[in-house]
XYZ file of C-alpha atoms in Angstrom:
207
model
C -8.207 9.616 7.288
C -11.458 10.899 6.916
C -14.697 8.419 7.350
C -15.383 9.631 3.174
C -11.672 8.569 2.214
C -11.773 5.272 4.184
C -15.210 3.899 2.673
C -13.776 4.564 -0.718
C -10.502 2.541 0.278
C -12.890 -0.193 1.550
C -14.828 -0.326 -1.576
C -11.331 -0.790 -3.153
C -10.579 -3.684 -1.202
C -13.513 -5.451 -0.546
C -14.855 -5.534 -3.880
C -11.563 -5.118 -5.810
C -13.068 -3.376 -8.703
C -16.897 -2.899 -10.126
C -17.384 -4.496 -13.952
C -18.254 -1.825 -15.577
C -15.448 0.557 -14.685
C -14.956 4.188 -15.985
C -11.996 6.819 -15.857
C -13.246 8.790 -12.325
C -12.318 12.118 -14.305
C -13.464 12.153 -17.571
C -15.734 9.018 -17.341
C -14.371 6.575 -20.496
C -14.967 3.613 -20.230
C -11.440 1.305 -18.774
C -9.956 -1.689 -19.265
C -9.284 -4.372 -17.136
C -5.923 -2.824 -16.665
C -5.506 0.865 -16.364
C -3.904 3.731 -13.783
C -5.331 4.642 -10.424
C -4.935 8.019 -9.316
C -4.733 9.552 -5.437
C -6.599 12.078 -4.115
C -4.293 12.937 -1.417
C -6.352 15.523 0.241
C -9.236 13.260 0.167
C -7.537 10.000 0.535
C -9.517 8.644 -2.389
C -7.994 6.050 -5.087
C -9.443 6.379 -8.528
C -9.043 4.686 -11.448
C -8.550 6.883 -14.404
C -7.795 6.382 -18.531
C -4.286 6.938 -19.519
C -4.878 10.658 -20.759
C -6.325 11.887 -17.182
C -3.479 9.916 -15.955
C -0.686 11.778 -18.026
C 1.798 14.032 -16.047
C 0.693 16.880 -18.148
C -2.915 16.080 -17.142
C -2.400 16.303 -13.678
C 0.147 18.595 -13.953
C 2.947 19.661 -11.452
C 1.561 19.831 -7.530
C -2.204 18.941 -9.115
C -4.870 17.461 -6.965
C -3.898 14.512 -8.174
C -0.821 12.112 -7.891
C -0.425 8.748 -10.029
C 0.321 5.332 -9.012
C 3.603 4.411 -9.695
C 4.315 0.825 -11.220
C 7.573 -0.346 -9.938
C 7.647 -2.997 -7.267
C 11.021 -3.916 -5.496
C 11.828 -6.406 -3.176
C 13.955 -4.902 -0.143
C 16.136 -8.218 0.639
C 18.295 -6.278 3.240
C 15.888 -4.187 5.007
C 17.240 -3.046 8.367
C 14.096 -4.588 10.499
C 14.112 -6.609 13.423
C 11.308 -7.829 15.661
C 11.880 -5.343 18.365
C 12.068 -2.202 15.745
C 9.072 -3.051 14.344
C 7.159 -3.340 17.712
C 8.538 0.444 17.994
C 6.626 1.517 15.248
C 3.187 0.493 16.649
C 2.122 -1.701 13.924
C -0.318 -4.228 15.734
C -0.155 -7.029 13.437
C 2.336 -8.743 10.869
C 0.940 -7.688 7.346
C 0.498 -3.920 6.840
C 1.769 -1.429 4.675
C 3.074 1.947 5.425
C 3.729 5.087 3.709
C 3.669 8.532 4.338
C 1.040 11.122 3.863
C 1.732 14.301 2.498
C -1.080 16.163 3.919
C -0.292 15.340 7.454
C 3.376 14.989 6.901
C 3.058 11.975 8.860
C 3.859 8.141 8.075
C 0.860 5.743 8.934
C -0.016 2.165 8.661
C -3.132 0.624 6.755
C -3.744 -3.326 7.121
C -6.403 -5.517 7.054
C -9.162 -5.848 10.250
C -12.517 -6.750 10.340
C -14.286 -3.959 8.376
C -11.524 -3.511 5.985
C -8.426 -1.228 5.656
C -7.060 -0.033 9.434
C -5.016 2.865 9.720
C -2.517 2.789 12.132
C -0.121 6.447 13.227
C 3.195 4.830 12.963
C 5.554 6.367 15.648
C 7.660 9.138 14.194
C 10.604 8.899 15.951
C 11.049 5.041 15.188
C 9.546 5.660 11.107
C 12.751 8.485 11.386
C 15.090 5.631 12.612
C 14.066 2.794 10.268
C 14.301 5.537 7.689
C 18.059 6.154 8.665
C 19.062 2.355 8.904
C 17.381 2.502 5.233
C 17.933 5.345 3.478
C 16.705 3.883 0.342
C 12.959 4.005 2.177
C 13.693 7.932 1.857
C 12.855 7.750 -1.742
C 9.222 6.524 -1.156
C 6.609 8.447 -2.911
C 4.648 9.961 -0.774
C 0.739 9.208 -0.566
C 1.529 6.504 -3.696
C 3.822 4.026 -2.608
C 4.584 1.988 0.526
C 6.419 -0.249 2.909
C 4.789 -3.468 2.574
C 5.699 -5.698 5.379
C 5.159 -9.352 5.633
C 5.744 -10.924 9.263
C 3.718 -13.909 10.186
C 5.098 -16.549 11.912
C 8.608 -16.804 10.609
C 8.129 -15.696 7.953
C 10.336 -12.364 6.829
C 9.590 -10.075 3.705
C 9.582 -6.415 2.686
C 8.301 -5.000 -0.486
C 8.088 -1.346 -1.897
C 5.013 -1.061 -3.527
C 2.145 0.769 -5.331
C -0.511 1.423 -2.819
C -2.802 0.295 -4.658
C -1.557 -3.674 -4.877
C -1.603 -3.198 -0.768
C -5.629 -2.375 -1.147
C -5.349 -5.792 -3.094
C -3.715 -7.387 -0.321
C -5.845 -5.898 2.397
C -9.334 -7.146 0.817
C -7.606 -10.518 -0.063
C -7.326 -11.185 3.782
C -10.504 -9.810 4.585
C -11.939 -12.390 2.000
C -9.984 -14.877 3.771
C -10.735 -13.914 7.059
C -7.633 -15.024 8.359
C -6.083 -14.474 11.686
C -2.540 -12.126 11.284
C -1.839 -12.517 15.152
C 1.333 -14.721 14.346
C -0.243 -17.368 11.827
C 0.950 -18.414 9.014
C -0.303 -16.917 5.810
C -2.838 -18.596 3.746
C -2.366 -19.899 0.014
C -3.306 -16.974 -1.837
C -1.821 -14.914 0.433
C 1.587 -16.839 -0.340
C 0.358 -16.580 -3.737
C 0.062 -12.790 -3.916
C 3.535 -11.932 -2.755
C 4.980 -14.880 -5.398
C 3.561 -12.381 -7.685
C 5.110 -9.399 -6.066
C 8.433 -11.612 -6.296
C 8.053 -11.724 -9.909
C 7.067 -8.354 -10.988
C 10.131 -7.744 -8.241
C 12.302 -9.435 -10.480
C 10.734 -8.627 -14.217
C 9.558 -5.848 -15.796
C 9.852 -2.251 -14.665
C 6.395 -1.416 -13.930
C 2.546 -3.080 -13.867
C 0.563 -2.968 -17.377
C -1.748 0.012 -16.767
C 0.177 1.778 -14.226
């Protein structure tokens, strides 16, 4: 990622999002709920009105890719302890996806400035991919592998990247150890949420 795109991810986190926010393209002002947009050559998120977030807007292979809404719990996700060390994730609480400019999958999670990025090992991404082909569907750039492992705790959500961002500057806030501890409150908290939008309706409002 380049030093550009990973400040603007850490604004996203750290600060969720300013009060007075505008589309990034046309520059209306934006409810509290609204798209984001990703910059995938950049690595930028952006928030953006509905009409600069329309498919015709961005139009087929644009610079642009939306957000998707839909969140899914994977209850039967082929992962255990020793497959996950394979992929080189360092700590319990990251999200992975893969990006379409480097055609490589890669890990963001939370450290001490902020979002991490992580290469994840191809060969064992290519493996947990065939144990689960329904990962093969991921969006690229857009949507992600979340993956909850602290203490003994097991959960695995596909998700927009943008609710990881969430997550990330949640912990930071926190400033919570992920070396094995359990999660905190809100952390609990967040993925309840995730379990309910899981288990509701199809998408976010605004995405």
């Amino acid at each position: 990622m380049s030093a550009r795109g990973l400040e603007a991810l850490r604004r996203f986190a750290g600060g969720v999002e300013p009060a007075a926010e505008r589309c990034a393209l046309c520059g209306v002002a934006l409810g509290a709920e609204h798209p984001h947009l990703v910059e995938p050559a950049a690595r930028r998120l952006l928030c953006a009105c509905a009409a600069c977030a329309a498919p015709a807007a961005i139009g087929p292979g644009g610079r642009y890719r939306r957000v998707p809404g839909r969140v899914r719990k994977l209850a039967g996700l082929r992962l255990d302890d020793g497959r996950f060390r394979e992929l080189g994730v360092p700590v319990g609480l990251a999200f992975l996806f893969r990006n379409s400019v480097s055609g490589r999958a890669v890990a963001i999670y939370p450290g001490p400035a902020g979002p991490t990025e992580a290469d994840v090992k191809a060969e064992a991404w290519a493996e947990l991919i065939r144990d689960n082909p329904e990962l093969g569907a991921l969006e690229d750039d857009v949507e992600a592998l979340l993956v909850y492992r602290l203490g003994r705790a097991r959960a695995h959500f596909v998700v927009p990247v943008d609710e990881c961002y969430r997550l990330v500057g949640l912990v930071r806030t926190l400033r919570s150890s992920l070396f094995g501890a359990p999660a905190p409150a809100e952390v609990e908290a967040f993925l309840a949420r995730l379990e309910r939008l899981a288990g509701g309706s199809p998408g976010r409002p605004g995405a």
